PDB file of C-alpha atoms in Angstrom:
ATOM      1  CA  UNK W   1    -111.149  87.897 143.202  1.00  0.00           C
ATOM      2  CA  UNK W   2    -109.718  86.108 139.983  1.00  0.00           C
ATOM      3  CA  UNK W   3    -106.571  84.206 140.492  1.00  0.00           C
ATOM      4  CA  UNK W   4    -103.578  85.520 138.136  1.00  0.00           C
ATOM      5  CA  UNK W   5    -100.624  83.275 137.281  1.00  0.00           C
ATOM      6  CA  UNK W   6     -97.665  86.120 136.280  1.00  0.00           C
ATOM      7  CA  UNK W   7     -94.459  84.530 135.283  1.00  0.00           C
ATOM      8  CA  UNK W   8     -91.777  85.188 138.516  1.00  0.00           C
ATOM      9  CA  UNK W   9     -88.790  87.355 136.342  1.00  0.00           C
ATOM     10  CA  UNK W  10     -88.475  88.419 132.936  1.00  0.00           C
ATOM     11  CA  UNK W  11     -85.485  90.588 131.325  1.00  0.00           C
ATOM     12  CA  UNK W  12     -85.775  93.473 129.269  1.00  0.00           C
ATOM     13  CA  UNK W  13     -83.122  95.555 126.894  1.00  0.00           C
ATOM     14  CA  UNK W  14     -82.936  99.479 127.877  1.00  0.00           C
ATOM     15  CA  UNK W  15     -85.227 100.936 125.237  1.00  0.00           C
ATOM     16  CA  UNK W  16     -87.208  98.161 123.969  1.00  0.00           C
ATOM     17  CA  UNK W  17     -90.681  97.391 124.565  1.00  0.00           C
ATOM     18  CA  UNK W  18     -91.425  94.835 127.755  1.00  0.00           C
ATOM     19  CA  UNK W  19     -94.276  92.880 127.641  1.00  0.00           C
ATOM     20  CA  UNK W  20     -95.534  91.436 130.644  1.00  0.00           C
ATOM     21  CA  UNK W  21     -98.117  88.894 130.402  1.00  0.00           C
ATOM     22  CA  UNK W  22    -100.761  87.671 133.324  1.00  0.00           C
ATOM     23  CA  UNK W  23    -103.030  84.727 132.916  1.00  0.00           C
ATOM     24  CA  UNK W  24    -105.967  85.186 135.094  1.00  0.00           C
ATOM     25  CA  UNK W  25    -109.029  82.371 133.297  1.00  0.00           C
ATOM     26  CA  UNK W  26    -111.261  82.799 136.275  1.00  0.00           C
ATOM     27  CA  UNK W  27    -111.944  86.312 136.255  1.00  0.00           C
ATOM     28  CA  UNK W  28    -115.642  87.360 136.238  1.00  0.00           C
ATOM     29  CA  UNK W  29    -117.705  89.773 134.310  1.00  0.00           C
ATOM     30  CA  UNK W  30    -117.242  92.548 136.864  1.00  0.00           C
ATOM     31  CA  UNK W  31    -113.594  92.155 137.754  1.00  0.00           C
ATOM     32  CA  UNK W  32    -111.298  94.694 136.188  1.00  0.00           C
ATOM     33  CA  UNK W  33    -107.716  93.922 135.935  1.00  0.00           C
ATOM     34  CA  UNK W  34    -105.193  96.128 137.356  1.00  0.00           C
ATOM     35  CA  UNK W  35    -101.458  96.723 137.054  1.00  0.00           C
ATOM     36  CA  UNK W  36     -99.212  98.094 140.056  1.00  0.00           C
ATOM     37  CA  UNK W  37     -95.212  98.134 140.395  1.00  0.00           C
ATOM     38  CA  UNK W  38     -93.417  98.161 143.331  1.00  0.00           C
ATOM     39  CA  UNK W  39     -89.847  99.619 143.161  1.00  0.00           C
ATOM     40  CA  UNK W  40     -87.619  98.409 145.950  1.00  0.00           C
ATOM     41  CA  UNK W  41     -89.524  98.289 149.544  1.00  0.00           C
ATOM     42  CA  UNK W  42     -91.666 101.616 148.428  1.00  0.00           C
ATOM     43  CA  UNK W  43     -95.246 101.683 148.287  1.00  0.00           C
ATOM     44  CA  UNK W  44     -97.015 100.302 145.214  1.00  0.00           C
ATOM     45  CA  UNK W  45     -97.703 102.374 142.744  1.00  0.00           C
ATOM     46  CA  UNK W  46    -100.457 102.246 140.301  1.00  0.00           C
ATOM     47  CA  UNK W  47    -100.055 101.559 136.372  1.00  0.00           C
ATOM     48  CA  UNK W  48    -103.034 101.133 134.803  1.00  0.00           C
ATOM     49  CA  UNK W  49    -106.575  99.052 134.810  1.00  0.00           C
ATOM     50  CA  UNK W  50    -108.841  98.058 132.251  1.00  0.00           C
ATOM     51  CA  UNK W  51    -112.293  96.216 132.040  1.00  0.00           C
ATOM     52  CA  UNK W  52    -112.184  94.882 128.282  1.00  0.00           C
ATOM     53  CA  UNK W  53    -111.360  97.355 126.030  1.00  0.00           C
ATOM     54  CA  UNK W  54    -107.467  97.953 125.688  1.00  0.00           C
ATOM     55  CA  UNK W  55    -105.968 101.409 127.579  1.00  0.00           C
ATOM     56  CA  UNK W  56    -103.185 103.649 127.301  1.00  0.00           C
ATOM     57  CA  UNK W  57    -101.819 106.260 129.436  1.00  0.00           C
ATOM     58  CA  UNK W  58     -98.379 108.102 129.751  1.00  0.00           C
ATOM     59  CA  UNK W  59     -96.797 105.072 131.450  1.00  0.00           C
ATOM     60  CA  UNK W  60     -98.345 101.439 129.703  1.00  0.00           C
ATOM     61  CA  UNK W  61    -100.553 100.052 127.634  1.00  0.00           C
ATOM     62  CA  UNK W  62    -102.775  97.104 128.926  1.00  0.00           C
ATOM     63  CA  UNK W  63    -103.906  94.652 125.852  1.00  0.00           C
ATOM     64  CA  UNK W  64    -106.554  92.546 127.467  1.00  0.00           C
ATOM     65  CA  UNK W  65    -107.872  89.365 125.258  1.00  0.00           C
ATOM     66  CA  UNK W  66    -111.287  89.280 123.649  1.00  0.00           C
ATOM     67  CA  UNK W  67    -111.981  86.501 126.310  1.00  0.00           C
ATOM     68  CA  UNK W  68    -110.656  88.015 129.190  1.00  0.00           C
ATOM     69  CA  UNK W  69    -108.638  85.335 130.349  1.00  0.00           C
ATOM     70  CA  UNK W  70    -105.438  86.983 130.220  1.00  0.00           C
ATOM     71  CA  UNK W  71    -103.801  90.449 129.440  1.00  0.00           C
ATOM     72  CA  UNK W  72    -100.278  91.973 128.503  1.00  0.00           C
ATOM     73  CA  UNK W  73     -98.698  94.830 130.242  1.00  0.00           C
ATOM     74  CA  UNK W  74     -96.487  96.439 127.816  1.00  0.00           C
ATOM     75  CA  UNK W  75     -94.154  99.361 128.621  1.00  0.00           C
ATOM     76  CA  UNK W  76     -93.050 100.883 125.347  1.00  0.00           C
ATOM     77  CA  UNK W  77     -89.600 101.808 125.782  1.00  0.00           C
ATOM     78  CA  UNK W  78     -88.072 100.435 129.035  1.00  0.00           C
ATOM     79  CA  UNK W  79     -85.591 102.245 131.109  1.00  0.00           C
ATOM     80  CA  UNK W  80     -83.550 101.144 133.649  1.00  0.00           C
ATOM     81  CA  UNK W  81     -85.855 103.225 136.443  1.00  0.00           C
ATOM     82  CA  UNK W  82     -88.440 100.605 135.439  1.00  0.00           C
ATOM     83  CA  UNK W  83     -86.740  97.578 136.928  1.00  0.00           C
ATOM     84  CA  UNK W  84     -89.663  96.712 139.877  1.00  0.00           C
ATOM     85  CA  UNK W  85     -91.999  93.616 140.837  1.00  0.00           C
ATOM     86  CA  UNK W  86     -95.116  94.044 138.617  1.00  0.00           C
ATOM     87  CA  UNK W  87     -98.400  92.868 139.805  1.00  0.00           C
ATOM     88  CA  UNK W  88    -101.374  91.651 138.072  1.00  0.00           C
ATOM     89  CA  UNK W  89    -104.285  91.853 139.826  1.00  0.00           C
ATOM     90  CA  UNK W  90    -108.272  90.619 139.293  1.00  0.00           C
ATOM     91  CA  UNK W  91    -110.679  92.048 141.302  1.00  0.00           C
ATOM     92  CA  UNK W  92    -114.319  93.785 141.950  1.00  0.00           C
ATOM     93  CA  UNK W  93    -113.525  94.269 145.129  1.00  0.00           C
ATOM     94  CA  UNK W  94    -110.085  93.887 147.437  1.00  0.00           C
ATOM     95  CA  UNK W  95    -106.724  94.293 146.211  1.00  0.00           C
ATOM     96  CA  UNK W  96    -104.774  91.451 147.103  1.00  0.00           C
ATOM     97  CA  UNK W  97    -101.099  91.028 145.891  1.00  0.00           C
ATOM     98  CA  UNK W  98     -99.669  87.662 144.539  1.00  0.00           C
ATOM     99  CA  UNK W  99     -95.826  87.721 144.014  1.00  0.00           C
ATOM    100  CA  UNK W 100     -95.398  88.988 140.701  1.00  0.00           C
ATOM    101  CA  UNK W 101     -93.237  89.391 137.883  1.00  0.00           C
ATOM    102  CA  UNK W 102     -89.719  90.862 138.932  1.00  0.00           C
ATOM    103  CA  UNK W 103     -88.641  93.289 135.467  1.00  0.00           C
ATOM    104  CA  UNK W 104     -85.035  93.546 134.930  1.00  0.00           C
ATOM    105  CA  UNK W 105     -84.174  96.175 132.392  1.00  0.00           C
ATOM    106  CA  UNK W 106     -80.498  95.542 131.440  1.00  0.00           C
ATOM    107  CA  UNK W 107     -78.587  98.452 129.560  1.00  0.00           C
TER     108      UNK W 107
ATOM    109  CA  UNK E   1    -100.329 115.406 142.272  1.00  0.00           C
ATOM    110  CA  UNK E   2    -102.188 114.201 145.540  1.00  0.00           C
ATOM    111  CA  UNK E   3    -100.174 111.968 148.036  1.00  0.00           C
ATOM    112  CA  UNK E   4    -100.500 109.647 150.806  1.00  0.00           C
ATOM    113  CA  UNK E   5     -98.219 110.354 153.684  1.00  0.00           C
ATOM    114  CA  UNK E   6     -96.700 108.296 156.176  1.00  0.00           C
ATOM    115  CA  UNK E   7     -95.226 108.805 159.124  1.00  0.00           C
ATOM    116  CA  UNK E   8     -92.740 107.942 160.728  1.00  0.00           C
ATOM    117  CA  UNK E   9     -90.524 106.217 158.020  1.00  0.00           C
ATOM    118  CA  UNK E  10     -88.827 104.177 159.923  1.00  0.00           C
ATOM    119  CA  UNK E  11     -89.696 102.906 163.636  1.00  0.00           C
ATOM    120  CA  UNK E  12     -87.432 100.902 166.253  1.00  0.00           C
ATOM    121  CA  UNK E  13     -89.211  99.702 169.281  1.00  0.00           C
ATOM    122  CA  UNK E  14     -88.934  97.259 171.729  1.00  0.00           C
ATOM    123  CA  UNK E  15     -90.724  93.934 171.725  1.00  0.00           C
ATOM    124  CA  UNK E  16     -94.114  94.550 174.125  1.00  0.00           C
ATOM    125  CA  UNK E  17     -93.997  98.168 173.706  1.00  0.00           C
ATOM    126  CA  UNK E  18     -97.531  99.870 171.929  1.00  0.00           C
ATOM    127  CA  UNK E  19     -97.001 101.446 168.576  1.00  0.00           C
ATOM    128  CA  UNK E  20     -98.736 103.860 166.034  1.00  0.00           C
ATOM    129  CA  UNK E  21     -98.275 104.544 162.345  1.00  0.00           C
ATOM    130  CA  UNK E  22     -99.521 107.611 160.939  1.00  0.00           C
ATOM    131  CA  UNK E  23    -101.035 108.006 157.550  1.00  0.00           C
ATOM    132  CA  UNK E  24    -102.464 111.183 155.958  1.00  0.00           C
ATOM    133  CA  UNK E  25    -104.680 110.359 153.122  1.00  0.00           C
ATOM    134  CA  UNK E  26    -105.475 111.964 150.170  1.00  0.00           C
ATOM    135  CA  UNK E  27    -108.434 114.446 150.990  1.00  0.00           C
ATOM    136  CA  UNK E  28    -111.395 113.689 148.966  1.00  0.00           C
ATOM    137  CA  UNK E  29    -110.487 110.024 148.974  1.00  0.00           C
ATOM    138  CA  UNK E  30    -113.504 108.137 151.501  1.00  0.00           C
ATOM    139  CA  UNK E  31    -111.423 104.824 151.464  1.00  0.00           C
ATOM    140  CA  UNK E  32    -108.480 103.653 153.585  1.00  0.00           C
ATOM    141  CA  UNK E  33    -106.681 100.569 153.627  1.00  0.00           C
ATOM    142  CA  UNK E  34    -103.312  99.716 155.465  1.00  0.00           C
ATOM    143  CA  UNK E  35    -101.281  96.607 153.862  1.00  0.00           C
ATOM    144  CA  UNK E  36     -97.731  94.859 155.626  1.00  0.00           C
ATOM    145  CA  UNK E  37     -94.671  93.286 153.495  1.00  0.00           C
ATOM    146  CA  UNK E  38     -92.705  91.220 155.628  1.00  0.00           C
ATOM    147  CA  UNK E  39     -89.206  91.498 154.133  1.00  0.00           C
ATOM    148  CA  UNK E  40     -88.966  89.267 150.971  1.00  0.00           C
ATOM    149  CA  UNK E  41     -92.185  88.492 151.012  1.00  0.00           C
ATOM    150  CA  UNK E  42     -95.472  89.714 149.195  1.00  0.00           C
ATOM    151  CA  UNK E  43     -97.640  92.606 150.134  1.00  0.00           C
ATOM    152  CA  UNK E  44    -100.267  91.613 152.328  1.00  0.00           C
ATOM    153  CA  UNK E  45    -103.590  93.346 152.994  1.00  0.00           C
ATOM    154  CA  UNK E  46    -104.624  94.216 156.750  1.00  0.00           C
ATOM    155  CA  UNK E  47    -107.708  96.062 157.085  1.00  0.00           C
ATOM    156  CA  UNK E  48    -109.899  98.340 155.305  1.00  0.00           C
ATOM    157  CA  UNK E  49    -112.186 101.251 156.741  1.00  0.00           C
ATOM    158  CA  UNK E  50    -114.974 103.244 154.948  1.00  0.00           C
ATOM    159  CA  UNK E  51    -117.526 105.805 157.100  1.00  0.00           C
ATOM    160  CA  UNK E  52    -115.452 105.214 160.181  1.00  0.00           C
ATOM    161  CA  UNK E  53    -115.801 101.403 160.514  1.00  0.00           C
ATOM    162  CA  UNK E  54    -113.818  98.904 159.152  1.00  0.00           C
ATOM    163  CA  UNK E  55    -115.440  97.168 156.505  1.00  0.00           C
ATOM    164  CA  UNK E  56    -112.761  94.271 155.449  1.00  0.00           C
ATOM    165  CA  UNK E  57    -110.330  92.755 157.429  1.00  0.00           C
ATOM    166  CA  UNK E  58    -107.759  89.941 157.046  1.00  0.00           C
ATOM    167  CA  UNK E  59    -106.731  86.854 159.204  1.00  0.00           C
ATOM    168  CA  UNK E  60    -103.853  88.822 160.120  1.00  0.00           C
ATOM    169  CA  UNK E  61    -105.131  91.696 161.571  1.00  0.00           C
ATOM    170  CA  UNK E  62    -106.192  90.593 165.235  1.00  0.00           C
ATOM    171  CA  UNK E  63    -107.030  91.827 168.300  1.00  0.00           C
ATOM    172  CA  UNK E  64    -103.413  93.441 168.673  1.00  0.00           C
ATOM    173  CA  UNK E  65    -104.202  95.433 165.828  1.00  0.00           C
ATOM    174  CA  UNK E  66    -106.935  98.476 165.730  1.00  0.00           C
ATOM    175  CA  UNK E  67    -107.550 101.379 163.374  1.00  0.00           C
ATOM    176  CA  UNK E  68    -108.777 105.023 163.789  1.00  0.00           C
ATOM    177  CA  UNK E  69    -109.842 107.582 161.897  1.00  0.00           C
ATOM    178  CA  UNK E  70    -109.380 110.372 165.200  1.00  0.00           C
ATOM    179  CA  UNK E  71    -109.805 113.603 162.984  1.00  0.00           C
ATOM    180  CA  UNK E  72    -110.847 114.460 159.163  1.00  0.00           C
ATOM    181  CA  UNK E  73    -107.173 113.889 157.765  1.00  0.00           C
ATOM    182  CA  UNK E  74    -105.009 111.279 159.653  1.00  0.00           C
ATOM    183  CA  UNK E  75    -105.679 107.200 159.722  1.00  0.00           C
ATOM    184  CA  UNK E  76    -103.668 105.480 162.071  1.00  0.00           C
ATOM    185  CA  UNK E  77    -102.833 101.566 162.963  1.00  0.00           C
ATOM    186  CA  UNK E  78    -102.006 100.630 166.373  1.00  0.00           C
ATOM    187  CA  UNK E  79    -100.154  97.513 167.459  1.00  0.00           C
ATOM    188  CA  UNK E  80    -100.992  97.025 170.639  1.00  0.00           C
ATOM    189  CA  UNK E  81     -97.697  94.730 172.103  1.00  0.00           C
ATOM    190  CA  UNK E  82     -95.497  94.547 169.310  1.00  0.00           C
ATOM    191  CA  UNK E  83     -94.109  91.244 168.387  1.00  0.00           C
ATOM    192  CA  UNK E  84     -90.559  90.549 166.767  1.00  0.00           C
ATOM    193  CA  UNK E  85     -92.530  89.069 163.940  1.00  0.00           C
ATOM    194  CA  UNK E  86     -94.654  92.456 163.328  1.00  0.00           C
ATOM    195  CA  UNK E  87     -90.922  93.767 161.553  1.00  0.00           C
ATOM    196  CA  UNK E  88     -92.285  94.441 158.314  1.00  0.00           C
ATOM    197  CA  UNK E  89     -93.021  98.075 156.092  1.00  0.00           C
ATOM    198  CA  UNK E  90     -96.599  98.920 156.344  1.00  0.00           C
ATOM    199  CA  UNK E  91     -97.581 100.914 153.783  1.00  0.00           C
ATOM    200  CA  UNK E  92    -101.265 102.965 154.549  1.00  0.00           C
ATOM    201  CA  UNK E  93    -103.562 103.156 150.864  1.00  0.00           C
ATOM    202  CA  UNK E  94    -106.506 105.450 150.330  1.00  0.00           C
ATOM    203  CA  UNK E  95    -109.359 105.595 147.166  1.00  0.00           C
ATOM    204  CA  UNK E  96    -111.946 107.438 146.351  1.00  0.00           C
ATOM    205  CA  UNK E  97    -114.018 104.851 145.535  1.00  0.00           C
ATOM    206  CA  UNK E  98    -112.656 101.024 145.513  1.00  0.00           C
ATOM    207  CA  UNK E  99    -113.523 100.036 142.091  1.00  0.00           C
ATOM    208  CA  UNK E 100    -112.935 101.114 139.374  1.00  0.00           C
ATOM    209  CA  UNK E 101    -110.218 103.458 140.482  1.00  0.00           C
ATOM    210  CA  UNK E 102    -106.963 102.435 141.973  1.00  0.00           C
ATOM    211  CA  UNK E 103    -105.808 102.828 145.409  1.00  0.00           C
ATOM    212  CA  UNK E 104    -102.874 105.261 145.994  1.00  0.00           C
ATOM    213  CA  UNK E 105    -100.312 104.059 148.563  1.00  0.00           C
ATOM    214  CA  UNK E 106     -97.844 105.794 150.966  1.00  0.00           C
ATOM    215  CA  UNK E 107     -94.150 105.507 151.204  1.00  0.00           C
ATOM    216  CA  UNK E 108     -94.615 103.110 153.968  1.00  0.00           C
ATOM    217  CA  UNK E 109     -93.349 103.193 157.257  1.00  0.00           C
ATOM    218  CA  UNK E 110     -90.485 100.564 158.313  1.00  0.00           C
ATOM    219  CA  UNK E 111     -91.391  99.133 161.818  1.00  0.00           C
ATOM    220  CA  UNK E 112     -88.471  97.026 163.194  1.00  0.00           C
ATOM    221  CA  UNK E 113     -89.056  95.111 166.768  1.00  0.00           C
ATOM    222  CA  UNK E 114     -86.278  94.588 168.756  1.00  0.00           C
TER     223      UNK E 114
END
């Protein structure tokens, strides 16, 4: 598994777009990069993933560089229910969890 | 949509005693996982188990520790003599496959030693 570097808090206005970034320069050509949130002590919960191309569902989009070596979680218009610890993670196999970046959304 | 369930939510016992957490996965999923966050801390895997066998496990998860698939819906962990240091929420994770797709994760259940 790829090591990711995620910066340890970031801020966010209610309503504008947060951008979350993860560096992870090691990953290999079968590792797909994955985004979970964890809200309080509840269970992780899944985002989104991506191999190369960039993806969008109802909750994020994940822009993932033409090298690989690092992506950006973005969630569009942040609300105050989105305040968790966001986790980057590069794997092909295992999910392991580092420590995140904790989002604050602040009205 | 589908859910993992945990049971019990939150667990008191006293140090030595045995202990089991309960986990329904989600039906079709073949994959099961159970993961521990010590308070403050990150979210640490424990053990994986595919075809009734476990397939991965982590430093952590030693002889004190077993898994079981007994029927075709629960997964339970078993601490065998619980230690004051076992406090933590353990949250049970099943897949259908493990990659590409995600893993979906219970509510966890919050084991406190005493």
């Amino acid at each position: 598994d790829a090591k990711t570097t995620q910066p340890p808090s970031m801020d966010c206005a209610e309503g504008r777009a947060a951008n979350l970034p993860c560096n992870h320069s090691t990953i290999s050509g079968n590792e797909y990069v994955y985004w979970y949130r964890q809200i309080h002590s509840q269970g992780p919960q899944y985002i989104i993933h991506g191999l190369k191309n960039n993806e969008t569902n109802e909750m994020a989009s994940l822009i993932i560089t033409e090298d690989r070596k690092s992506s950006t979680l973005i969630l569009p218009h942040a609300t105050l229910r989105d305040t968790a610890v966001y986790y980057c993670i590069a794997t092909g196999n295992q999910f392991y969890f580092g420590t995140g970046t904790s989002l604050t959304v602040i009205p | 949509e589908p859910e993992v369930t945990q049971t019990p939510s939150h667990q008191v016992t006293q140090m030595g005693q045995e202990v089991i957490l309960r986990c329904v996965p989600i039906s079709n999923h073949l994959y099961f996982y159970w993961y521990r966050q010590i308070l403050g801390q990150k979210v640490e895997f424990l053990v994986s188990f595919y075809n009734n066998e476990i397939s991965e496990k982590s430093e952590i998860f030693d002889d004190q520790f077993s898994v079981e698939r007994p029927d075709g819906s629960n997964f339970t962990l078993k601490i065998r003599s619980t230690k004051l240091e076992d406090s933590a929420m353990y949250f049970c994770a099943s897949s259908v496959i493990r990659v590409p797709y995600g893993y979906t994760f219970g509510s966890g259940t919050r084991l406190t030693v005493v």
